[in-house]
mmCIF file of N, CA and C in Angstrom:
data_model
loop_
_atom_site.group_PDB
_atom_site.id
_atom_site.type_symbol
_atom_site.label_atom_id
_atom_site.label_comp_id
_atom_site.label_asym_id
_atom_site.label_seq_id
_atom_site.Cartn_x
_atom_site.Cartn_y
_atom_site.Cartn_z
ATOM 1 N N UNK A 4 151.387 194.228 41.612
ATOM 2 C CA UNK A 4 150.604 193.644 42.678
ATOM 3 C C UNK A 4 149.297 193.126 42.080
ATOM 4 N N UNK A 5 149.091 191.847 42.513
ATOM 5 C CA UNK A 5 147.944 191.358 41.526
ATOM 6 C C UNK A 5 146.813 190.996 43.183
ATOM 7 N N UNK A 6 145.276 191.479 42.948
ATOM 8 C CA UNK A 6 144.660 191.212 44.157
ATOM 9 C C UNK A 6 143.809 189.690 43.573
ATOM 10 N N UNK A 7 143.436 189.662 44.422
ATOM 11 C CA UNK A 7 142.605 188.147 44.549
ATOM 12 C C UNK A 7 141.341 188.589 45.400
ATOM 13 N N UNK A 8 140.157 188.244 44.898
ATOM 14 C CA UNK A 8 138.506 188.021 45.895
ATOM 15 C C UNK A 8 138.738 186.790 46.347
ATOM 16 N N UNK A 9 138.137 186.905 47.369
ATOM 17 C CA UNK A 9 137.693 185.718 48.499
ATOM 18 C C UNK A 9 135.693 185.726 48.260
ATOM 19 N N UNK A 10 134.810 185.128 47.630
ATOM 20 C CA UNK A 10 133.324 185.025 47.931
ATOM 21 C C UNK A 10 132.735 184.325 48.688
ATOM 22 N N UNK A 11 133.700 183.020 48.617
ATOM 23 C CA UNK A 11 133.026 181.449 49.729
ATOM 24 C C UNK A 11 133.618 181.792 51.044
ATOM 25 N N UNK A 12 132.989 180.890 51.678
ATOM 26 C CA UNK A 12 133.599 180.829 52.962
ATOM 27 C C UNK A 12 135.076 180.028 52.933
ATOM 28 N N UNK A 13 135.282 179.390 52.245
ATOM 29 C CA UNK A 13 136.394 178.502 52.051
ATOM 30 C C UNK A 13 137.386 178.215 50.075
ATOM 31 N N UNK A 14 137.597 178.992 49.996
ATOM 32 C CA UNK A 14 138.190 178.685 48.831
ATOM 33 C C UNK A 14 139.621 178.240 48.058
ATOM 34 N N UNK A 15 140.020 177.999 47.269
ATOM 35 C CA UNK A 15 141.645 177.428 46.993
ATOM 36 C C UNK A 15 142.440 177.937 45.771
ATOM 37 N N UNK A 16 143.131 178.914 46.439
ATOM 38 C CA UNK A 16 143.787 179.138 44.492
ATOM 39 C C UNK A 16 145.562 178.732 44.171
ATOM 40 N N UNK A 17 145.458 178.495 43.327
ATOM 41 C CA UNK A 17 146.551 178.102 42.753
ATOM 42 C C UNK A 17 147.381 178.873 42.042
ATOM 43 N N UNK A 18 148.665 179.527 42.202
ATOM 44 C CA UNK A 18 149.089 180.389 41.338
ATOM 45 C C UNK A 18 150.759 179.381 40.590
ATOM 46 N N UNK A 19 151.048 179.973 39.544
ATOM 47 C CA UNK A 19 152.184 179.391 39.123
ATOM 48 C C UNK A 19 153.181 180.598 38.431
ATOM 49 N N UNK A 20 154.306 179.853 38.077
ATOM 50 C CA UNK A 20 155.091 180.547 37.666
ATOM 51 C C UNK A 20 155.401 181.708 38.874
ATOM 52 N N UNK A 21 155.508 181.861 39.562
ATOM 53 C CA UNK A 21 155.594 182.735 40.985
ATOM 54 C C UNK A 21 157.337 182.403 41.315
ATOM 55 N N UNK A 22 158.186 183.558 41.347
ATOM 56 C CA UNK A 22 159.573 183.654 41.209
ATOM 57 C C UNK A 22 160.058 183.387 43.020
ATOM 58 N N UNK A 23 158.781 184.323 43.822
ATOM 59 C CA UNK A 23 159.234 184.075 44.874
ATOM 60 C C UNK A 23 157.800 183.561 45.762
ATOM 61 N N UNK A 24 158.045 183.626 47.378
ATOM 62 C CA UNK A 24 156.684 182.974 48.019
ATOM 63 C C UNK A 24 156.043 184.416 47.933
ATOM 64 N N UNK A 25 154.574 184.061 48.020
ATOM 65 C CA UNK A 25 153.596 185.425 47.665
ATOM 66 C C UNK A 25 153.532 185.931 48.855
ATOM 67 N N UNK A 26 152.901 186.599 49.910
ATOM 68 C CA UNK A 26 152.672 187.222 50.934
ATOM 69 C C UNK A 26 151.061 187.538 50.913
ATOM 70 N N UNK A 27 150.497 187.024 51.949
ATOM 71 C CA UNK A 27 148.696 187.156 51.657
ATOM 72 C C UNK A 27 148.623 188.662 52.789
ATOM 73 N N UNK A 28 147.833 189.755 52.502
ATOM 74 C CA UNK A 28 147.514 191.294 53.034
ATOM 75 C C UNK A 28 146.277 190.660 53.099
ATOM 76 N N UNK A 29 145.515 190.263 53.885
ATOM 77 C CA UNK A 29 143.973 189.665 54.165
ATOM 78 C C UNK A 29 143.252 191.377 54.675
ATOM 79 N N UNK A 30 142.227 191.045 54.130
ATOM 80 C CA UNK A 30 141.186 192.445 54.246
ATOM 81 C C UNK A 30 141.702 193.653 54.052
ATOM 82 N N UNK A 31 142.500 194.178 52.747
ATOM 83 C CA UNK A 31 142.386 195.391 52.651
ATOM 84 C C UNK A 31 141.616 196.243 52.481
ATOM 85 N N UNK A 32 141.622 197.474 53.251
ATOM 86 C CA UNK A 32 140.603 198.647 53.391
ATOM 87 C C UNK A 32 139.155 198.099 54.020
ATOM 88 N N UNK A 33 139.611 197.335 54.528
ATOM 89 C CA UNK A 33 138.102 196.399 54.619
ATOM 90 C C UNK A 33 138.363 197.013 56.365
ATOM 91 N N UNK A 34 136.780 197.376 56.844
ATOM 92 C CA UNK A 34 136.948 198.278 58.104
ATOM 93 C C UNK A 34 136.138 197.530 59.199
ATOM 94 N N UNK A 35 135.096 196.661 58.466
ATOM 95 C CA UNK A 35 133.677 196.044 59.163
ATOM 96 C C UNK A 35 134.737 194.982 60.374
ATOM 97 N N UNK A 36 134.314 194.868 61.646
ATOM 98 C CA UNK A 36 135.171 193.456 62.372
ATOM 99 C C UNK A 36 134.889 192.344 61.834
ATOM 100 N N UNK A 37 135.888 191.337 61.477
ATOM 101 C CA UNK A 37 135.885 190.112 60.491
ATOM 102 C C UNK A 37 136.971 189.363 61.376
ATOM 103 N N UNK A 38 136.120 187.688 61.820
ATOM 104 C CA UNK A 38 137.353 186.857 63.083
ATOM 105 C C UNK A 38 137.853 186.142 61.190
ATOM 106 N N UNK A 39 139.522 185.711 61.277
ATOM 107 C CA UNK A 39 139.848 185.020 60.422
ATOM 108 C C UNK A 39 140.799 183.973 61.107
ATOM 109 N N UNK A 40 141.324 183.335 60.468
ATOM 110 C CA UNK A 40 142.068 182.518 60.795
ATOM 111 C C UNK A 40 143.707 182.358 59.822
ATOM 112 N N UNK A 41 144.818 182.466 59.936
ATOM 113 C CA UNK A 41 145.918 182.184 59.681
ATOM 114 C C UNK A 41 146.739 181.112 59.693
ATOM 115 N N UNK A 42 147.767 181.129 58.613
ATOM 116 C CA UNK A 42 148.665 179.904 58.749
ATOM 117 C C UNK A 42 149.840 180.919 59.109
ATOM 118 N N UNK A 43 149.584 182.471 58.847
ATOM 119 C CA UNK A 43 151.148 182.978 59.087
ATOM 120 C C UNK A 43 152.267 182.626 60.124
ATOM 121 N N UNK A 44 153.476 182.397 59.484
ATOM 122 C CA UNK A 44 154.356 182.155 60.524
ATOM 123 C C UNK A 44 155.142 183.437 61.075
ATOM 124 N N UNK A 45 155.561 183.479 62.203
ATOM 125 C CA UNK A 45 156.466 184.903 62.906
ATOM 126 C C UNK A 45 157.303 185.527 61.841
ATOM 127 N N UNK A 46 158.051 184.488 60.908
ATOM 128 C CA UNK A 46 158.364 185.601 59.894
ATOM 129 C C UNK A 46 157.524 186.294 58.878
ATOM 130 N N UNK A 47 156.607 185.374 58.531
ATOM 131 C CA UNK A 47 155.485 186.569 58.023
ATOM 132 C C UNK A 47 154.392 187.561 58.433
ATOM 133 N N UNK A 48 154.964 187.601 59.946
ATOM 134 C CA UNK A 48 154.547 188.427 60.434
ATOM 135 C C UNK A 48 155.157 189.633 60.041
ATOM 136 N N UNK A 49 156.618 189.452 60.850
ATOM 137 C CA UNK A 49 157.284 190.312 60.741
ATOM 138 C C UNK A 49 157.781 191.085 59.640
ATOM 139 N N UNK A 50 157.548 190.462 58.286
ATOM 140 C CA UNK A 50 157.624 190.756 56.957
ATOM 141 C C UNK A 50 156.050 191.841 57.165
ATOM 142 N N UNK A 51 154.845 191.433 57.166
ATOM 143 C CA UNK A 51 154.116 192.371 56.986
ATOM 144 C C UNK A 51 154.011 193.376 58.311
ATOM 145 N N UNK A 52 154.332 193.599 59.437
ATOM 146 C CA UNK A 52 154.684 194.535 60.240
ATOM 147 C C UNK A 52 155.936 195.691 59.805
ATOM 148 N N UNK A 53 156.682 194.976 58.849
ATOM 149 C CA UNK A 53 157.567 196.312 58.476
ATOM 150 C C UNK A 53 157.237 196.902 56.837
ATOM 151 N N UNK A 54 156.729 195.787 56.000
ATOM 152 C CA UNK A 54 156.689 196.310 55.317
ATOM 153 C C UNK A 54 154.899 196.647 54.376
ATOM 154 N N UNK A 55 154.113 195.725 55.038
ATOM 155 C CA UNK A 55 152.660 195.553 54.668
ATOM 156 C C UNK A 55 152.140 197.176 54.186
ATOM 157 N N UNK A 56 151.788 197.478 52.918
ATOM 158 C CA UNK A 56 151.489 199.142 53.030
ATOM 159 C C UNK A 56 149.813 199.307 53.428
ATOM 160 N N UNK A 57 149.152 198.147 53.735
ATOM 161 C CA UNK A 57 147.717 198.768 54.111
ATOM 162 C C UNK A 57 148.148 198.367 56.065
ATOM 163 N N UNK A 58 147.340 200.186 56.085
ATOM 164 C CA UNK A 58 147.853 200.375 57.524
ATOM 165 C C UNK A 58 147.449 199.078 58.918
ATOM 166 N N UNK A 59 146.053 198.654 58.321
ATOM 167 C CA UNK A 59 145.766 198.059 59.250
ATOM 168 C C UNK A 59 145.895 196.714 59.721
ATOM 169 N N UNK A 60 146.486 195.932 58.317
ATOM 170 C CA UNK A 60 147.530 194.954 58.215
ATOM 171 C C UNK A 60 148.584 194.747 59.015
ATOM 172 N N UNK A 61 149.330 195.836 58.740
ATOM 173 C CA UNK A 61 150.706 195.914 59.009
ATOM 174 C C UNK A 61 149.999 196.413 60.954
ATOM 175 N N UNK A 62 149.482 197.050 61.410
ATOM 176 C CA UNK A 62 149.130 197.034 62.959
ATOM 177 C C UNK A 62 148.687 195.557 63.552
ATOM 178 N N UNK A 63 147.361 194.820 62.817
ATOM 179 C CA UNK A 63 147.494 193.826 62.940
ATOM 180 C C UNK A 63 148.312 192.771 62.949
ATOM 181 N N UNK A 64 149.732 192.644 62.437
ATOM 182 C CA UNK A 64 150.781 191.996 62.431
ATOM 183 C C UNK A 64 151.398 191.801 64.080
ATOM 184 N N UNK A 65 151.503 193.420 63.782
ATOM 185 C CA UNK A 65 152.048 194.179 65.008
ATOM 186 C C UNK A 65 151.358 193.257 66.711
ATOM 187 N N UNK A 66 150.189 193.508 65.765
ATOM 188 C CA UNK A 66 149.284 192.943 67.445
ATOM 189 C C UNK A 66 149.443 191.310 67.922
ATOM 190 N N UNK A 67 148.932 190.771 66.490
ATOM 191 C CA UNK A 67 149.745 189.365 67.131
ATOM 192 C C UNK A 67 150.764 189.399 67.096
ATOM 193 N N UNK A 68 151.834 190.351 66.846
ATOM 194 C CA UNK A 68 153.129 189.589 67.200
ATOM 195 C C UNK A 68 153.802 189.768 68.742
ATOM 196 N N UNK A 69 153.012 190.867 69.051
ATOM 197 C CA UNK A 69 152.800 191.284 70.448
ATOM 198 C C UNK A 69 152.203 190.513 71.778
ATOM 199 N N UNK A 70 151.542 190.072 70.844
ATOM 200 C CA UNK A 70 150.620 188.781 71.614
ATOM 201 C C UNK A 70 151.367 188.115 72.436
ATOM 202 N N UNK A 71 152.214 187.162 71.117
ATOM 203 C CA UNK A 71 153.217 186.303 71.374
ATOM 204 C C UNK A 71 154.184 186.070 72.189
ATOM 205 N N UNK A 72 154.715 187.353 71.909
ATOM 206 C CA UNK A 72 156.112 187.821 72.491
ATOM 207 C C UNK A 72 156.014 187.981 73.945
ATOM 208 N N UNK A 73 154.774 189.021 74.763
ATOM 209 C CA UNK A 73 154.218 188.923 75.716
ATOM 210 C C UNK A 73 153.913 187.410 76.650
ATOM 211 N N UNK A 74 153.299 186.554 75.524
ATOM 212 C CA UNK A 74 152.867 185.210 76.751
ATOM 213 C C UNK A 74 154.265 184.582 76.365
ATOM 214 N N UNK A 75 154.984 184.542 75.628
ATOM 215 C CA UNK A 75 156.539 183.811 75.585
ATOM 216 C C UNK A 75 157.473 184.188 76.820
ATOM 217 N N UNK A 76 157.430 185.292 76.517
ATOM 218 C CA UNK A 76 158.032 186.373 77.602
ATOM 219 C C UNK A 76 157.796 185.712 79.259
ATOM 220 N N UNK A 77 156.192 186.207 79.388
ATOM 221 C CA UNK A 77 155.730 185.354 80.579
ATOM 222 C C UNK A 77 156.007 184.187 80.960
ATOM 223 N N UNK A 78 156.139 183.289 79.755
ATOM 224 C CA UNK A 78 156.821 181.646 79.802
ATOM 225 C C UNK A 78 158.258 181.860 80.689
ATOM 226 N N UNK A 79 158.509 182.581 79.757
ATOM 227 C CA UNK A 79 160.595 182.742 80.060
ATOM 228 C C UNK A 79 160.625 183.428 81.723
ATOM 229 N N UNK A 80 159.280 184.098 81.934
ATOM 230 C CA UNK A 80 159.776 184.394 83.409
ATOM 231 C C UNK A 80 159.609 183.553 84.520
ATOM 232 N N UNK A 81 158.602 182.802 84.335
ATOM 233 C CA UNK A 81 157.870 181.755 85.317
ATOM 234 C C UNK A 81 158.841 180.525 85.561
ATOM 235 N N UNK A 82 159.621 180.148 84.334
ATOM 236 C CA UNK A 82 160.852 179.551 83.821
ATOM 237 C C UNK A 82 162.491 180.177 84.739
ATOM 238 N N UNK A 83 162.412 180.859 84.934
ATOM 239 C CA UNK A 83 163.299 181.979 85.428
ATOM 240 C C UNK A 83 164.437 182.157 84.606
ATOM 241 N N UNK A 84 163.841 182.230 83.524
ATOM 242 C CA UNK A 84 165.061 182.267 81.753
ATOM 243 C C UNK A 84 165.076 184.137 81.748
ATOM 244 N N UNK A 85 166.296 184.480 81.318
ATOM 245 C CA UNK A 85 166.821 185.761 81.061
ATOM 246 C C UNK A 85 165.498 186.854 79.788
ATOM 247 N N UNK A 86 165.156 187.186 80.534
ATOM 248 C CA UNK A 86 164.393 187.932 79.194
ATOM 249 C C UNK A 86 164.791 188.952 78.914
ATOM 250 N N UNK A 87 164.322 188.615 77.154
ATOM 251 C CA UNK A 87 164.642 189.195 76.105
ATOM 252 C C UNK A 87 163.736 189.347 75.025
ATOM 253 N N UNK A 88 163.696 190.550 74.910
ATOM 254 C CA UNK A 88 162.246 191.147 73.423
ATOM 255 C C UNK A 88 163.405 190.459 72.051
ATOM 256 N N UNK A 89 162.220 190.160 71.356
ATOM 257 C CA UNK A 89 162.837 189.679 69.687
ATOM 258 C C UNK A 89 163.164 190.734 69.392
ATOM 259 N N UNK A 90 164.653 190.965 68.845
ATOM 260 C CA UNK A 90 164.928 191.878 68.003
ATOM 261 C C UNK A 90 164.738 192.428 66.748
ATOM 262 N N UNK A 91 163.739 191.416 66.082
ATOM 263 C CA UNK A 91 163.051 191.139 64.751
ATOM 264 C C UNK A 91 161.655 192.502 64.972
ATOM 265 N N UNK A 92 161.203 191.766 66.301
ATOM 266 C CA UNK A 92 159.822 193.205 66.678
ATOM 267 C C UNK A 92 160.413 194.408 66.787
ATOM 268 N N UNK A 93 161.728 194.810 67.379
ATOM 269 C CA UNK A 93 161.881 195.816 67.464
ATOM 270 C C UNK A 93 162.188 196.195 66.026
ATOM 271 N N UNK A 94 163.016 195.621 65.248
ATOM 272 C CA UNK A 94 163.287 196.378 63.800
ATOM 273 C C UNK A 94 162.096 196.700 62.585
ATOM 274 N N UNK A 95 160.851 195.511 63.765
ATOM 275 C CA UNK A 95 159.963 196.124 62.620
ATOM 276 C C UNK A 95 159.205 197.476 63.063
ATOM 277 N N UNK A 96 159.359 197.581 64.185
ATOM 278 C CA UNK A 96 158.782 198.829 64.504
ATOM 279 C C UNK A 96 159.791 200.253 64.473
ATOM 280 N N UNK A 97 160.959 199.861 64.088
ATOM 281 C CA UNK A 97 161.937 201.064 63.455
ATOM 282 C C UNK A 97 161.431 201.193 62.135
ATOM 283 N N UNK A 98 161.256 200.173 61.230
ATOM 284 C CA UNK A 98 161.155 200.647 59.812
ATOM 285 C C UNK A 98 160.306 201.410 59.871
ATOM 286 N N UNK A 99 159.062 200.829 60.448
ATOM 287 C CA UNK A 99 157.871 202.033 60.622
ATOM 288 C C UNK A 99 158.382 203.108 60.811
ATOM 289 N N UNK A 100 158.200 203.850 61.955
ATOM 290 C CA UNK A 100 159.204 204.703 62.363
ATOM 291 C C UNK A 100 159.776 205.414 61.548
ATOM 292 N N UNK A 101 160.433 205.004 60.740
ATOM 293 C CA UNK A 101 161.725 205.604 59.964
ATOM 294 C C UNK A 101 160.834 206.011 58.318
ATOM 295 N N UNK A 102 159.783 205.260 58.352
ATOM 296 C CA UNK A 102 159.488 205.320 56.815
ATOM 297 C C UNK A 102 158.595 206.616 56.742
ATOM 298 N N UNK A 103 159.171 207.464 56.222
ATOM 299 C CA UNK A 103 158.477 209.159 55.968
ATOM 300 C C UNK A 103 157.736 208.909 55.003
ATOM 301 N N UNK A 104 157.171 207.984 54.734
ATOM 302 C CA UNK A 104 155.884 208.198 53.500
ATOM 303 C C UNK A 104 154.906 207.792 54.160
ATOM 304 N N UNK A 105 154.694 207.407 55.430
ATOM 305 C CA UNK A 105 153.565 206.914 56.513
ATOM 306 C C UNK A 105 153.092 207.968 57.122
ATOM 307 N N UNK A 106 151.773 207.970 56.840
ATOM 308 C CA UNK A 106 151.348 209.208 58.013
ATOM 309 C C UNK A 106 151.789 208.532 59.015
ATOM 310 N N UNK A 107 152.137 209.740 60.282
ATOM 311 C CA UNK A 107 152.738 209.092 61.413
ATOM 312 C C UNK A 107 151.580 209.516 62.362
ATOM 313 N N UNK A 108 150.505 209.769 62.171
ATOM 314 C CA UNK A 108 149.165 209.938 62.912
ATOM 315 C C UNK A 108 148.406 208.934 62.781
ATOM 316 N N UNK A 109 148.760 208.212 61.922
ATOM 317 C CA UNK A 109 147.896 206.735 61.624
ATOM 318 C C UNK A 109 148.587 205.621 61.869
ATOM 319 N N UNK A 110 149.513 205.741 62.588
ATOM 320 C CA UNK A 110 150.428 204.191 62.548
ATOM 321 C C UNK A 110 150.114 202.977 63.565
ATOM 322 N N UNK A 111 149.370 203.844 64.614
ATOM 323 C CA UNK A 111 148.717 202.613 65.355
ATOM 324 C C UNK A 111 149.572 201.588 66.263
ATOM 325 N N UNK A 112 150.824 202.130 66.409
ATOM 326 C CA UNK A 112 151.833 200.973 67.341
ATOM 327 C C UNK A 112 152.055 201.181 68.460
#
């Protein structure tokens, strides 16, 4: 795992030779409230909701993906479309769940 600093308000890095796509963990251990902004898409959400190991990452995932799912949801009812939770949210909140190396007093879901 290789980390990266952020100092500017705006910066650009370039990595190469990279086998697969990287996955950005924005503010680890970092506790102070900080607004950011994202390009993540629902699957990289859901990639760091099951597997992100800094806790508050992986809750934050959790939360926007909750977000989503919620005003979609609301869409689909107003719509009078059959609702249905992503089955993607639910499996990420099994892995949690399931993963015994997590404190389960800190999981935050």
């Amino acid at each position: 795992m290789r980390h990266t600093f952020i100092f500017q308000e705006e910066e650009e890095f370039i990595f190469h030779n990279i086998p697969e796509k990287p996955m950005s963990s924005l503010l680890r251990e970092y506790s102070a409230p900080v607004h950011h902004e994202s390009d993540f898409t629902e699957s990289d959400l859901f990639f760091l909701l099951a597997n992100d190991s800094d806790e508050f990452n992986r809750w934050e995932a959790g939360q926007v993906l909750a977000r989503k799912l919620m005003l979609s949801l609301v869409a689909d009812f107003q719509q009078q479309k059959t609702l249905a939770l992503n089955p993607k949210f639910v499996d990420g909140l099994r892995t949690i769940l399931r993963n015994t190396s997590l404190d389960k007093g800190r999981l935050w879901i």
